[in-house]
Amino acid sequence: MGGITLKDECGICGRVLRVAYMRKCQRCKKLFCRDCMVPDVSTGDPTAMLCLHCARRIVSPRTVSKYEGLERHLKFRAAFTSTVKLPFARIDGLIGSNLPMAAYRDTAWWSNTSSSAHAKAWLEAGWEVQELNLKEGYVTFKKVRSVPFKKTKRRSLEISKPFTPVSVHIPRSKLPSKTKVSKLYARIKNLERQRATARRQIRGFKARPRH
Ligand SMILES: [Zn+2]
Ligand SMILES: [Zn+2]
C-alpha cells in the first residue's frame, strides 16, 4: 500500500511530525523533535541526543521535591495575603512539570496530609487546601501559619552544589554551556506557558467536583 507515514507527537512541544524527523532521547527513550533536543555530548556520539527535560535534569539535578516551586510561591504570597487561588495550569508552571492525573480526578490527592510529598509542600509553607474545584480546575489555599520566606535559599543551593559527587567523573567541559542551558530554560518556560494557555482554552477534562 504505502502512503502511510508514521507520525508521532513531540513529547515537549507537542508538534506532530514524521518519525523520520524525530529522535529518541538517550535518557528517557521518548521521541522528540530536534528543536526540543540537544546533543548528548557526554557520549562523544554526535547523533546521540537528549530531550530538553532530561538535559535540564542532568545539568541541575533535582535535589528538592518536585513541588518546591509551589512551596516557595505560597511562602512568598504569605507576606501579602491569606488566601491564594491557583488554577491547576498555574501550578504546572510553578512546579515546572505537570500535575499528575490524580490531581485532576481525585479529591483525596488534595488532602492536607503530610504523608504525601505534594501536600507536604503546602503544609510546610504554612498553607492548607481550603477549597477544591476539580470541574473548573483550581484550588484555593488558606494560610494557617507564618513561615519566613528566604529569597536566597534556592539560588545559593543551585550555585553552591549543582552536582552530586557521583557525577564528578563526567568532565565539566562536556556539560552544556551556561548559555545553552539558559536558552533551554527559556524554551521550556515558553512551552509551559503555551501549554497552560491551551489548557485554559480547552478545559476538557471530565471530573466531577466533589467538595
Ligand atoms: Zn518538540
Ligand atoms: Zn529525555
PDB file of C-alpha atoms and ligand atoms in Angstrom:
ATOM      1  CA  MET A   1       0.000   0.000   0.000  1.00  0.00           C
ATOM      2  CA  GLY A   2       2.463   2.682   1.058  1.00  0.00           C
ATOM      3  CA  GLY A   3       1.213   6.175   1.572  1.00  0.00           C
ATOM      4  CA  ILE A   4       1.012   5.753   5.315  1.00  0.00           C
ATOM      5  CA  THR A   5       3.535   7.951   7.017  1.00  0.00           C
ATOM      6  CA  LEU A   6       4.341   7.125  10.580  1.00  0.00           C
ATOM      7  CA  LYS A   7       3.899  10.204  12.710  1.00  0.00           C
ATOM      8  CA  ASP A   8       4.325  10.923  16.343  1.00  0.00           C
ATOM      9  CA  GLU A   9       3.957  13.768  18.757  1.00  0.00           C
ATOM     10  CA  CYS A  10       6.978  15.527  20.224  1.00  0.00           C
ATOM     11  CA  GLY A  11       6.919  14.932  23.978  1.00  0.00           C
ATOM     12  CA  ILE A  12       7.835  18.554  24.696  1.00  0.00           C
ATOM     13  CA  CYS A  13       6.371  20.971  22.157  1.00  0.00           C
ATOM     14  CA  GLY A  14       3.558  18.635  21.073  1.00  0.00           C
ATOM     15  CA  ARG A  15       4.090  19.088  17.355  1.00  0.00           C
ATOM     16  CA  VAL A  16       3.158  16.048  15.282  1.00  0.00           C
ATOM     17  CA  LEU A  17       5.948  15.131  12.909  1.00  0.00           C
ATOM     18  CA  ARG A  18       7.064  12.237  10.774  1.00  0.00           C
ATOM     19  CA  VAL A  19       9.004   9.800  12.899  1.00  0.00           C
ATOM     20  CA  ALA A  20      11.935  10.175  10.494  1.00  0.00           C
ATOM     21  CA  TYR A  21      12.273  13.772  11.681  1.00  0.00           C
ATOM     22  CA  MET A  22      12.285  12.826  15.310  1.00  0.00           C
ATOM     23  CA  ARG A  23      14.944  11.441  17.620  1.00  0.00           C
ATOM     24  CA  LYS A  24      14.853   9.232  20.642  1.00  0.00           C
ATOM     25  CA  CYS A  25      16.145  10.742  23.869  1.00  0.00           C
ATOM     26  CA  GLN A  26      19.128   8.793  25.237  1.00  0.00           C
ATOM     27  CA  ARG A  27      17.799   9.064  28.741  1.00  0.00           C
ATOM     28  CA  CYS A  28      14.004   8.813  28.768  1.00  0.00           C
ATOM     29  CA  LYS A  29      13.818   6.961  25.406  1.00  0.00           C
ATOM     30  CA  LYS A  30      10.838   9.002  24.213  1.00  0.00           C
ATOM     31  CA  LEU A  31      10.547  10.693  20.821  1.00  0.00           C
ATOM     32  CA  PHE A  32      11.088  14.411  20.384  1.00  0.00           C
ATOM     33  CA  CYS A  33      11.519  16.863  17.550  1.00  0.00           C
ATOM     34  CA  ARG A  34      15.067  18.056  17.032  1.00  0.00           C
ATOM     35  CA  ASP A  35      14.189  21.572  18.179  1.00  0.00           C
ATOM     36  CA  CYS A  36      13.449  20.155  21.602  1.00  0.00           C
ATOM     37  CA  MET A  37      16.729  18.273  21.891  1.00  0.00           C
ATOM     38  CA  VAL A  38      20.406  18.919  22.486  1.00  0.00           C
ATOM     39  CA  PRO A  39      23.312  16.623  21.626  1.00  0.00           C
ATOM     40  CA  ASP A  40      24.309  14.312  24.451  1.00  0.00           C
ATOM     41  CA  VAL A  41      27.929  15.488  24.445  1.00  0.00           C
ATOM     42  CA  SER A  42      28.952  13.120  27.232  1.00  0.00           C
ATOM     43  CA  THR A  43      28.643  10.160  24.859  1.00  0.00           C
ATOM     44  CA  GLY A  44      31.014  11.549  22.224  1.00  0.00           C
ATOM     45  CA  ASP A  45      28.471  10.397  19.657  1.00  0.00           C
ATOM     46  CA  PRO A  46      27.150  13.415  17.707  1.00  0.00           C
ATOM     47  CA  THR A  47      23.911  11.621  16.830  1.00  0.00           C
ATOM     48  CA  ALA A  48      23.093  10.841  20.472  1.00  0.00           C
ATOM     49  CA  MET A  49      20.502  13.339  21.657  1.00  0.00           C
ATOM     50  CA  LEU A  50      18.870  14.314  24.933  1.00  0.00           C
ATOM     51  CA  CYS A  51      15.462  15.916  25.298  1.00  0.00           C
ATOM     52  CA  LEU A  52      15.420  19.325  26.968  1.00  0.00           C
ATOM     53  CA  HIS A  53      13.774  17.914  30.091  1.00  0.00           C
ATOM     54  CA  CYS A  54      16.481  15.300  30.561  1.00  0.00           C
ATOM     55  CA  ALA A  55      19.242  17.770  29.701  1.00  0.00           C
ATOM     56  CA  ARG A  56      17.909  20.102  32.354  1.00  0.00           C
ATOM     57  CA  ARG A  57      17.791  17.305  34.911  1.00  0.00           C
ATOM     58  CA  ILE A  58      21.389  16.398  34.152  1.00  0.00           C
ATOM     59  CA  VAL A  59      22.598  19.982  34.390  1.00  0.00           C
ATOM     60  CA  SER A  60      20.794  20.729  37.634  1.00  0.00           C
ATOM     61  CA  PRO A  61      19.693  17.504  39.262  1.00  0.00           C
ATOM     62  CA  ARG A  62      16.603  17.757  41.381  1.00  0.00           C
ATOM     63  CA  THR A  63      17.835  17.948  44.944  1.00  0.00           C
ATOM     64  CA  VAL A  64      14.468  19.048  46.247  1.00  0.00           C
ATOM     65  CA  SER A  65      10.872  17.983  45.930  1.00  0.00           C
ATOM     66  CA  LYS A  66       9.026  18.363  42.629  1.00  0.00           C
ATOM     67  CA  TYR A  67       6.618  20.672  44.458  1.00  0.00           C
ATOM     68  CA  GLU A  68       9.267  23.000  45.829  1.00  0.00           C
ATOM     69  CA  GLY A  69       8.141  25.718  43.389  1.00  0.00           C
ATOM     70  CA  LEU A  70       4.643  25.614  44.841  1.00  0.00           C
ATOM     71  CA  GLU A  71       6.019  25.767  48.373  1.00  0.00           C
ATOM     72  CA  ARG A  72       8.179  28.791  47.515  1.00  0.00           C
ATOM     73  CA  HIS A  73       5.265  30.525  45.833  1.00  0.00           C
ATOM     74  CA  LEU A  74       2.993  30.065  48.848  1.00  0.00           C
ATOM     75  CA  LYS A  75       5.705  31.239  51.254  1.00  0.00           C
ATOM     76  CA  PHE A  76       6.154  34.301  49.089  1.00  0.00           C
ATOM     77  CA  ARG A  77       2.429  35.055  48.856  1.00  0.00           C
ATOM     78  CA  ALA A  78       2.074  34.672  52.627  1.00  0.00           C
ATOM     79  CA  ALA A  79       3.523  38.146  53.079  1.00  0.00           C
ATOM     80  CA  PHE A  80       0.614  39.726  51.230  1.00  0.00           C
ATOM     81  CA  THR A  81      -2.435  37.542  51.588  1.00  0.00           C
ATOM     82  CA  SER A  82      -4.017  34.679  53.487  1.00  0.00           C
ATOM     83  CA  THR A  83      -5.893  33.045  50.601  1.00  0.00           C
ATOM     84  CA  VAL A  84      -4.451  32.042  47.273  1.00  0.00           C
ATOM     85  CA  LYS A  85      -6.468  30.631  44.395  1.00  0.00           C
ATOM     86  CA  LEU A  86      -4.402  28.705  41.893  1.00  0.00           C
ATOM     87  CA  PRO A  87      -5.620  27.202  38.612  1.00  0.00           C
ATOM     88  CA  PHE A  88      -4.012  23.811  38.009  1.00  0.00           C
ATOM     89  CA  ALA A  89      -2.231  25.176  34.942  1.00  0.00           C
ATOM     90  CA  ARG A  90      -0.628  27.824  37.131  1.00  0.00           C
ATOM     91  CA  ILE A  91       0.638  25.120  39.492  1.00  0.00           C
ATOM     92  CA  ASP A  92       2.133  23.302  36.500  1.00  0.00           C
ATOM     93  CA  GLY A  93       4.049  26.476  35.781  1.00  0.00           C
ATOM     94  CA  LEU A  94       5.189  26.841  39.385  1.00  0.00           C
ATOM     95  CA  ILE A  95       6.482  23.296  39.669  1.00  0.00           C
ATOM     96  CA  GLY A  96       7.892  23.256  36.133  1.00  0.00           C
ATOM     97  CA  SER A  97       6.118  19.994  35.458  1.00  0.00           C
ATOM     98  CA  ASN A  98       2.637  18.583  35.031  1.00  0.00           C
ATOM     99  CA  LEU A  99       0.378  17.746  37.921  1.00  0.00           C
ATOM    100  CA  PRO A 100      -0.417  14.022  37.909  1.00  0.00           C
ATOM    101  CA  MET A 101      -3.811  12.890  36.599  1.00  0.00           C
ATOM    102  CA  ALA A 102      -4.849  12.093  40.159  1.00  0.00           C
ATOM    103  CA  ALA A 103      -4.776  15.805  40.919  1.00  0.00           C
ATOM    104  CA  TYR A 104      -7.418  16.325  38.229  1.00  0.00           C
ATOM    105  CA  ARG A 105      -9.563  13.404  39.306  1.00  0.00           C
ATOM    106  CA  ASP A 106      -9.278  12.666  42.997  1.00  0.00           C
ATOM    107  CA  THR A 107     -10.243  14.959  45.799  1.00  0.00           C
ATOM    108  CA  ALA A 108      -8.083  12.748  48.024  1.00  0.00           C
ATOM    109  CA  TRP A 109      -4.935  13.890  46.210  1.00  0.00           C
ATOM    110  CA  TRP A 110      -5.513  17.332  47.691  1.00  0.00           C
ATOM    111  CA  SER A 111      -5.830  16.112  51.288  1.00  0.00           C
ATOM    112  CA  ASN A 112      -3.879  18.094  53.845  1.00  0.00           C
ATOM    113  CA  THR A 113      -1.763  15.153  54.931  1.00  0.00           C
ATOM    114  CA  SER A 114       1.996  15.269  55.387  1.00  0.00           C
ATOM    115  CA  SER A 115       2.277  11.701  54.115  1.00  0.00           C
ATOM    116  CA  SER A 116       2.330  12.959  50.525  1.00  0.00           C
ATOM    117  CA  ALA A 117       5.219  14.963  49.092  1.00  0.00           C
ATOM    118  CA  HIS A 118       2.911  17.449  47.404  1.00  0.00           C
ATOM    119  CA  ALA A 119       0.784  18.148  50.486  1.00  0.00           C
ATOM    120  CA  LYS A 120       3.980  18.453  52.493  1.00  0.00           C
ATOM    121  CA  ALA A 121       4.979  21.286  50.167  1.00  0.00           C
ATOM    122  CA  TRP A 122       1.959  23.451  51.013  1.00  0.00           C
ATOM    123  CA  LEU A 123       1.820  22.366  54.658  1.00  0.00           C
ATOM    124  CA  GLU A 124       5.477  23.259  55.217  1.00  0.00           C
ATOM    125  CA  ALA A 125       4.838  26.610  53.605  1.00  0.00           C
ATOM    126  CA  GLY A 126       2.144  27.139  56.249  1.00  0.00           C
ATOM    127  CA  TRP A 127      -0.877  26.696  53.970  1.00  0.00           C
ATOM    128  CA  GLU A 128      -3.778  24.273  53.701  1.00  0.00           C
ATOM    129  CA  VAL A 129      -6.192  23.406  50.934  1.00  0.00           C
ATOM    130  CA  GLN A 130      -9.401  25.243  51.700  1.00  0.00           C
ATOM    131  CA  GLU A 131     -11.462  24.740  48.574  1.00  0.00           C
ATOM    132  CA  LEU A 132     -11.091  22.467  45.591  1.00  0.00           C
ATOM    133  CA  ASN A 133     -12.885  22.671  42.282  1.00  0.00           C
ATOM    134  CA  LEU A 134     -11.991  19.760  40.046  1.00  0.00           C
ATOM    135  CA  LYS A 135     -14.520  20.743  37.416  1.00  0.00           C
ATOM    136  CA  GLU A 136     -13.035  24.171  36.887  1.00  0.00           C
ATOM    137  CA  GLY A 137      -9.530  23.015  37.738  1.00  0.00           C
ATOM    138  CA  TYR A 138      -8.472  25.231  40.574  1.00  0.00           C
ATOM    139  CA  VAL A 139      -7.594  25.010  44.231  1.00  0.00           C
ATOM    140  CA  THR A 140      -7.748  27.615  46.960  1.00  0.00           C
ATOM    141  CA  PHE A 141      -5.167  27.588  49.725  1.00  0.00           C
ATOM    142  CA  LYS A 142      -5.611  29.205  53.109  1.00  0.00           C
ATOM    143  CA  LYS A 143      -2.711  30.416  55.214  1.00  0.00           C
ATOM    144  CA  VAL A 144      -2.693  28.686  58.604  1.00  0.00           C
ATOM    145  CA  ARG A 145       0.648  29.827  59.989  1.00  0.00           C
ATOM    146  CA  SER A 146       3.536  32.118  59.099  1.00  0.00           C
ATOM    147  CA  VAL A 147       6.743  30.688  57.687  1.00  0.00           C
ATOM    148  CA  PRO A 148       9.652  33.007  56.888  1.00  0.00           C
ATOM    149  CA  PHE A 149      10.336  33.397  53.187  1.00  0.00           C
ATOM    150  CA  LYS A 150      14.026  33.057  52.356  1.00  0.00           C
ATOM    151  CA  LYS A 151      14.541  34.511  48.940  1.00  0.00           C
ATOM    152  CA  THR A 152      18.142  33.400  48.541  1.00  0.00           C
ATOM    153  CA  LYS A 153      17.754  29.784  49.579  1.00  0.00           C
ATOM    154  CA  ARG A 154      17.170  28.184  46.194  1.00  0.00           C
ATOM    155  CA  ARG A 155      19.725  30.276  44.373  1.00  0.00           C
ATOM    156  CA  SER A 156      22.541  29.506  46.791  1.00  0.00           C
ATOM    157  CA  LEU A 157      21.603  25.846  46.717  1.00  0.00           C
ATOM    158  CA  GLU A 158      21.878  25.721  42.963  1.00  0.00           C
ATOM    159  CA  ILE A 159      25.152  27.546  42.740  1.00  0.00           C
ATOM    160  CA  SER A 160      26.999  26.011  45.659  1.00  0.00           C
ATOM    161  CA  LYS A 161      26.302  22.410  44.793  1.00  0.00           C
ATOM    162  CA  PRO A 162      24.743  21.931  41.379  1.00  0.00           C
ATOM    163  CA  PHE A 163      26.172  18.432  41.009  1.00  0.00           C
ATOM    164  CA  THR A 164      26.155  15.409  43.227  1.00  0.00           C
ATOM    165  CA  PRO A 165      29.558  13.819  43.941  1.00  0.00           C
ATOM    166  CA  VAL A 166      28.565  10.789  41.880  1.00  0.00           C
ATOM    167  CA  SER A 167      28.553  12.737  38.630  1.00  0.00           C
ATOM    168  CA  VAL A 168      32.090  14.070  39.159  1.00  0.00           C
ATOM    169  CA  HIS A 169      33.597  11.591  36.717  1.00  0.00           C
ATOM    170  CA  ILE A 170      31.847  13.420  33.869  1.00  0.00           C
ATOM    171  CA  PRO A 171      34.305  16.075  32.708  1.00  0.00           C
ATOM    172  CA  ARG A 172      32.900  19.526  33.365  1.00  0.00           C
ATOM    173  CA  SER A 173      33.724  20.765  29.890  1.00  0.00           C
ATOM    174  CA  LYS A 174      31.474  18.084  28.463  1.00  0.00           C
ATOM    175  CA  LEU A 175      28.436  19.656  30.073  1.00  0.00           C
ATOM    176  CA  PRO A 176      26.212  22.024  28.093  1.00  0.00           C
ATOM    177  CA  SER A 177      27.290  25.653  28.304  1.00  0.00           C
ATOM    178  CA  LYS A 178      25.571  28.163  30.585  1.00  0.00           C
ATOM    179  CA  THR A 179      24.146  29.981  27.564  1.00  0.00           C
ATOM    180  CA  LYS A 180      22.755  26.784  26.132  1.00  0.00           C
ATOM    181  CA  VAL A 181      21.190  25.963  29.463  1.00  0.00           C
ATOM    182  CA  SER A 182      19.547  29.351  29.843  1.00  0.00           C
ATOM    183  CA  LYS A 183      18.194  29.153  26.300  1.00  0.00           C
ATOM    184  CA  LEU A 184      16.884  25.738  27.197  1.00  0.00           C
ATOM    185  CA  TYR A 185      15.183  27.064  30.305  1.00  0.00           C
ATOM    186  CA  ALA A 186      13.619  29.884  28.325  1.00  0.00           C
ATOM    187  CA  ARG A 187      12.307  27.440  25.763  1.00  0.00           C
ATOM    188  CA  ILE A 188      10.820  25.143  28.381  1.00  0.00           C
ATOM    189  CA  LYS A 189       9.179  28.123  30.098  1.00  0.00           C
ATOM    190  CA  ASN A 190       7.729  29.253  26.783  1.00  0.00           C
ATOM    191  CA  LEU A 191       6.313  25.837  26.074  1.00  0.00           C
ATOM    192  CA  GLU A 192       4.832  25.623  29.541  1.00  0.00           C
ATOM    193  CA  ARG A 193       3.148  28.964  29.038  1.00  0.00           C
ATOM    194  CA  GLN A 194       1.768  27.891  25.662  1.00  0.00           C
ATOM    195  CA  ARG A 195       0.534  24.631  27.110  1.00  0.00           C
ATOM    196  CA  ALA A 196      -1.089  26.403  30.054  1.00  0.00           C
ATOM    197  CA  THR A 197      -2.885  28.744  27.680  1.00  0.00           C
ATOM    198  CA  ALA A 198      -4.043  25.854  25.527  1.00  0.00           C
ATOM    199  CA  ARG A 199      -5.340  24.021  28.554  1.00  0.00           C
ATOM    200  CA  ARG A 200      -7.224  27.070  29.721  1.00  0.00           C
ATOM    201  CA  GLN A 201      -8.924  27.197  26.331  1.00  0.00           C
ATOM    202  CA  ILE A 202      -9.768  23.519  26.276  1.00  0.00           C
ATOM    203  CA  ARG A 203     -10.900  22.776  29.811  1.00  0.00           C
ATOM    204  CA  GLY A 204     -11.953  19.407  28.536  1.00  0.00           C
ATOM    205  CA  PHE A 205     -11.484  17.003  31.372  1.00  0.00           C
ATOM    206  CA  LYS A 206     -14.416  15.135  32.786  1.00  0.00           C
ATOM    207  CA  ALA A 207     -14.005  15.413  36.511  1.00  0.00           C
ATOM    208  CA  ARG A 208     -16.878  15.933  38.830  1.00  0.00           C
ATOM    209  CA  PRO A 209     -16.477  18.481  41.591  1.00  0.00           C
ATOM    210  CA  ARG A 210     -16.625  16.923  44.989  1.00  0.00           C
ATOM    211  CA  HIS A 211     -16.471  19.398  47.802  1.00  0.00           C
TER     212      HIS A 211
HETATM  213 ZN    ZN B   1       9.464  19.494  20.026  1.00  0.00          ZN
HETATM  214 ZN    ZN B   2      14.533  12.692  27.759  1.00  0.00          ZN
END
